[in-house]
mmCIF file of C-alpha atoms in Angstrom:
data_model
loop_
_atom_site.group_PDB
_atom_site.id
_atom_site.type_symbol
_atom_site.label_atom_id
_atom_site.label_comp_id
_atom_site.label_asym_id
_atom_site.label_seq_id
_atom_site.Cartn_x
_atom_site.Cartn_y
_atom_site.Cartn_z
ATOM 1 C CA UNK A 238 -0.890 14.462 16.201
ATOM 2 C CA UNK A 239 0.705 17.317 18.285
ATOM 3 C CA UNK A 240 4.518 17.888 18.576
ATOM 4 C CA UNK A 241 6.145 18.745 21.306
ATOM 5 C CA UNK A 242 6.400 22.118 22.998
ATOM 6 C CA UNK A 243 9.869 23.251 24.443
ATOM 7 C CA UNK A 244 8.777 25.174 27.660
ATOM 8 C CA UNK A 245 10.870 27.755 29.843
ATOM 9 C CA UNK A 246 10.535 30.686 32.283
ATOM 10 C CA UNK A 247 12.045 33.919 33.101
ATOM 11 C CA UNK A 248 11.107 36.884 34.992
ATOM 12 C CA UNK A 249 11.691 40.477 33.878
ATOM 13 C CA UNK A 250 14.374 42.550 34.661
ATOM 14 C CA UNK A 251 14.893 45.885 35.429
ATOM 15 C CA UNK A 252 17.095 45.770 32.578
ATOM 16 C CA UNK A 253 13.977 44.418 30.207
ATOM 17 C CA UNK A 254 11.734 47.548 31.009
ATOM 18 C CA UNK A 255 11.437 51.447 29.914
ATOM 19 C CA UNK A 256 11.072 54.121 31.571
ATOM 20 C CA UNK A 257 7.112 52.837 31.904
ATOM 21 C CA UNK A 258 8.146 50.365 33.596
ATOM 22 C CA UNK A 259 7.211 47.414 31.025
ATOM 23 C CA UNK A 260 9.394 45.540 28.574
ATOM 24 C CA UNK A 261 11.630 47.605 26.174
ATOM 25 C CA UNK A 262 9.838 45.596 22.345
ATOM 26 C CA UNK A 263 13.507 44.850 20.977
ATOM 27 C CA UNK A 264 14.295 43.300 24.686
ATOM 28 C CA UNK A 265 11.390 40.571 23.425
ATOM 29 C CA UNK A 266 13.548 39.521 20.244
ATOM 30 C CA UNK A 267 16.744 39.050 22.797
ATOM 31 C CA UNK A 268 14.840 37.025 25.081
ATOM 32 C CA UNK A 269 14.026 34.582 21.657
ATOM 33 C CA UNK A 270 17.308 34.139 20.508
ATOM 34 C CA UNK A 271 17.880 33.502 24.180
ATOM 35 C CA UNK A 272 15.205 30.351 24.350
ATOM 36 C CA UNK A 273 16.217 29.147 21.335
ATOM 37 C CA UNK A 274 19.960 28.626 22.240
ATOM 38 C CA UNK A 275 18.068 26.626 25.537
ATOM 39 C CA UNK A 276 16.184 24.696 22.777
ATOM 40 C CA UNK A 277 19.665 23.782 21.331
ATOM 41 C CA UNK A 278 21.221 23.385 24.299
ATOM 42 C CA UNK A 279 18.656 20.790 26.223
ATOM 43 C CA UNK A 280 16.666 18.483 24.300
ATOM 44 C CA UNK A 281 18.313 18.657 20.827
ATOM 45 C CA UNK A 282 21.955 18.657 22.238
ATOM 46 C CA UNK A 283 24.001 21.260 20.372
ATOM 47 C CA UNK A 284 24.803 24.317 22.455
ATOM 48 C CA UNK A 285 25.620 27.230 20.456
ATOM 49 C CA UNK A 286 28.877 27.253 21.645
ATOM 50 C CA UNK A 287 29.135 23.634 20.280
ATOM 51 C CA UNK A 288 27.835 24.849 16.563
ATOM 52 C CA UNK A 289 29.619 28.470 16.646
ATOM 53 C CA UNK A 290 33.065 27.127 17.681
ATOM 54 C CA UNK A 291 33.558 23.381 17.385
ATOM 55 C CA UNK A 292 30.812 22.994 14.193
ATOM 56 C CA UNK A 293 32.026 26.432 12.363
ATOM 57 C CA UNK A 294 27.601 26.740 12.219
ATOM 58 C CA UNK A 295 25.028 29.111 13.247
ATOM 59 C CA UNK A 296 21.370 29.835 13.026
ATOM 60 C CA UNK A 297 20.724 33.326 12.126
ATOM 61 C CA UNK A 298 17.243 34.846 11.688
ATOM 62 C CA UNK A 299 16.059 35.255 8.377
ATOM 63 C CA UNK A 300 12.739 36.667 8.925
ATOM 64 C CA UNK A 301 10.257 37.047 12.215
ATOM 65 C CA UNK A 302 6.704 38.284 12.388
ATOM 66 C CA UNK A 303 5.447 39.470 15.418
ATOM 67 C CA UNK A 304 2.157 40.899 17.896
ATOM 68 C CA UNK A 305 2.692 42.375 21.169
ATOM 69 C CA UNK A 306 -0.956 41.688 22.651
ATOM 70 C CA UNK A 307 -0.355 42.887 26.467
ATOM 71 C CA UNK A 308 2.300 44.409 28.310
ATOM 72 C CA UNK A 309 4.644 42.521 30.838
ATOM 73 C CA UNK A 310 6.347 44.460 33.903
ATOM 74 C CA UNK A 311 8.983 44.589 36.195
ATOM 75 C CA UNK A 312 8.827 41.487 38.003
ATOM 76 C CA UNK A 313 6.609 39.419 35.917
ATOM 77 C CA UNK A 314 7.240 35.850 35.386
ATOM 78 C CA UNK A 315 7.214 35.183 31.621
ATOM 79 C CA UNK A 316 6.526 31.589 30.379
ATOM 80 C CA UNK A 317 8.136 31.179 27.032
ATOM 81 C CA UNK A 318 6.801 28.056 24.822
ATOM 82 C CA UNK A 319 8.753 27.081 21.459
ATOM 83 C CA UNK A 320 6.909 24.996 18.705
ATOM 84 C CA UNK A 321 8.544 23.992 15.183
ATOM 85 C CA UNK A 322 5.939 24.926 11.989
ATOM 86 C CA UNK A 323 8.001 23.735 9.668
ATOM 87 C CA UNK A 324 11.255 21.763 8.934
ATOM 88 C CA UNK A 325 13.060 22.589 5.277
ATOM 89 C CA UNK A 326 15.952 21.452 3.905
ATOM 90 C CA UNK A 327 17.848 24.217 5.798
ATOM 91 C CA UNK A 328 15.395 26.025 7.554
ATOM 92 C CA UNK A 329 13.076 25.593 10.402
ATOM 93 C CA UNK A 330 10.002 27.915 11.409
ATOM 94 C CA UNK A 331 9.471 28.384 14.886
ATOM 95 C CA UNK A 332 6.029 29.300 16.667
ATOM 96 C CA UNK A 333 6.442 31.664 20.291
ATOM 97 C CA UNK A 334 4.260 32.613 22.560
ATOM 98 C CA UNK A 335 4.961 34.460 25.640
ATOM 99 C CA UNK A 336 2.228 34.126 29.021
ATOM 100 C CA UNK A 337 2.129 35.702 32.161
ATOM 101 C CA UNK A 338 -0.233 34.080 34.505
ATOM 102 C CA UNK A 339 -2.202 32.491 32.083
ATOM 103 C CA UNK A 340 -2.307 35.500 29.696
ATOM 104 C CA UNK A 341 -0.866 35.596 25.921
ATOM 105 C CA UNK A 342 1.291 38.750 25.964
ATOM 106 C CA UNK A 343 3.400 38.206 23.062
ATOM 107 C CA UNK A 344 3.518 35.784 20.041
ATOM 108 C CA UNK A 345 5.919 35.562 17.218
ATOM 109 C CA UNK A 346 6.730 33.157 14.256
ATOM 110 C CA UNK A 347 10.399 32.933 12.768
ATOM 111 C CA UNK A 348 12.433 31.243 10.617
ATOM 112 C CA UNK A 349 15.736 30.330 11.434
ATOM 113 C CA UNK A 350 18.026 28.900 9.026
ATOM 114 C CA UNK A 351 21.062 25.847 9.310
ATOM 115 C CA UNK A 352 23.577 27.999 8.328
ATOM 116 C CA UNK A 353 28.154 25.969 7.265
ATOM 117 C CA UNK A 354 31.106 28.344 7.853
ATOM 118 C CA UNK A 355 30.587 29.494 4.347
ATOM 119 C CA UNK A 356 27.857 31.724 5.688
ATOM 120 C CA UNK A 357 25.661 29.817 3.347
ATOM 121 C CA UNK A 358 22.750 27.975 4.023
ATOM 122 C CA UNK A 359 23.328 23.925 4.287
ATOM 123 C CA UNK A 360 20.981 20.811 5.043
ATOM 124 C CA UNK A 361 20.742 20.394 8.817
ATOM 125 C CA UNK A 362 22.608 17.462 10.437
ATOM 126 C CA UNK A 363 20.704 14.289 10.316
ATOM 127 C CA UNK A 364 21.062 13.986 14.147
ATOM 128 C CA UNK A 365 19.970 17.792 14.476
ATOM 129 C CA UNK A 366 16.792 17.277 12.231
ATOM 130 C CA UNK A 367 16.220 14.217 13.872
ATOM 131 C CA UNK A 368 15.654 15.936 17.053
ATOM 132 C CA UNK A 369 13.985 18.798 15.710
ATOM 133 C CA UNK A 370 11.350 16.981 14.227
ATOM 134 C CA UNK A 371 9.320 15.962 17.426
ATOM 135 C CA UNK A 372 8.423 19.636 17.816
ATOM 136 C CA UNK A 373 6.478 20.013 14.578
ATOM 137 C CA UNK A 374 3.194 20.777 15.743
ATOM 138 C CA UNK A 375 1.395 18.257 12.767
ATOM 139 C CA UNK A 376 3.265 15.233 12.732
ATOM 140 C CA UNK A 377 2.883 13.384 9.393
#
């Protein structure tokens, strides 16, 4: 069975682009980090400001893979869909992939780990793995 897929849309902004007029590569990895605080923040209900401020938690990167397969432009409306490959103890890999009118553009894979004020990694929440979970993309 298929998990769910988290599902959002931005366009590019001047701001995203170099001086060819397409996106900047780092802007890509901002505009992650960016969909996965709206992955936190809608359907599994912890905002970042929630787990940075009020939690004392965070979900840094530990590792991300990536392939930039066509370039997006000024303008462009970028669909941004966010899978889960795998739930750990503490970690989580994610699956992205980045269209534009139907066509894959970018695609990454990271892992993001649960992360206690000790700046050490720590078992996610119950509720926060419980709402993770539906994402996996092969549900057991």
């Amino acid at each position: 069975m298929t998990g769910q897929t988290f599902t959002t849309t931005r366009r590019v902004r001047f701001a995203d682009c170099d001086a060819a007029g397409i996106v900047f590569f780092p802007r890509y990895f901002e505009m992650l980090n960016g969909v996965v605080e709206d992955w936190f923040a809608g359907p599994l209900g912890a905002s970042f400001r929630e787990l940075h401020l009020e939690r004392h938690a965070s979900v840094p990167t530990a590792a991300v893979e990536a392939r930039f397969i066509a370039p997006s432009r000024l303008e462009d409306d970028l669909t941004f869909s966010l899978t889960v490959t795998r739930l750990g103890g503490a970690s989580c890999g994610l699956r992205h992939r980045i269209t534009s009118g139907g066509e894959l553009r970018f695609e990454a894979t990271q892992t993001i780990v649960h992360v206690g004020a000790s700046l050490k990694p720590e078992p996610w929440p119950e509720r926060l793995r419980a709402r993770i979970a539906p994402f996996l993309e092969v549900q057991p």
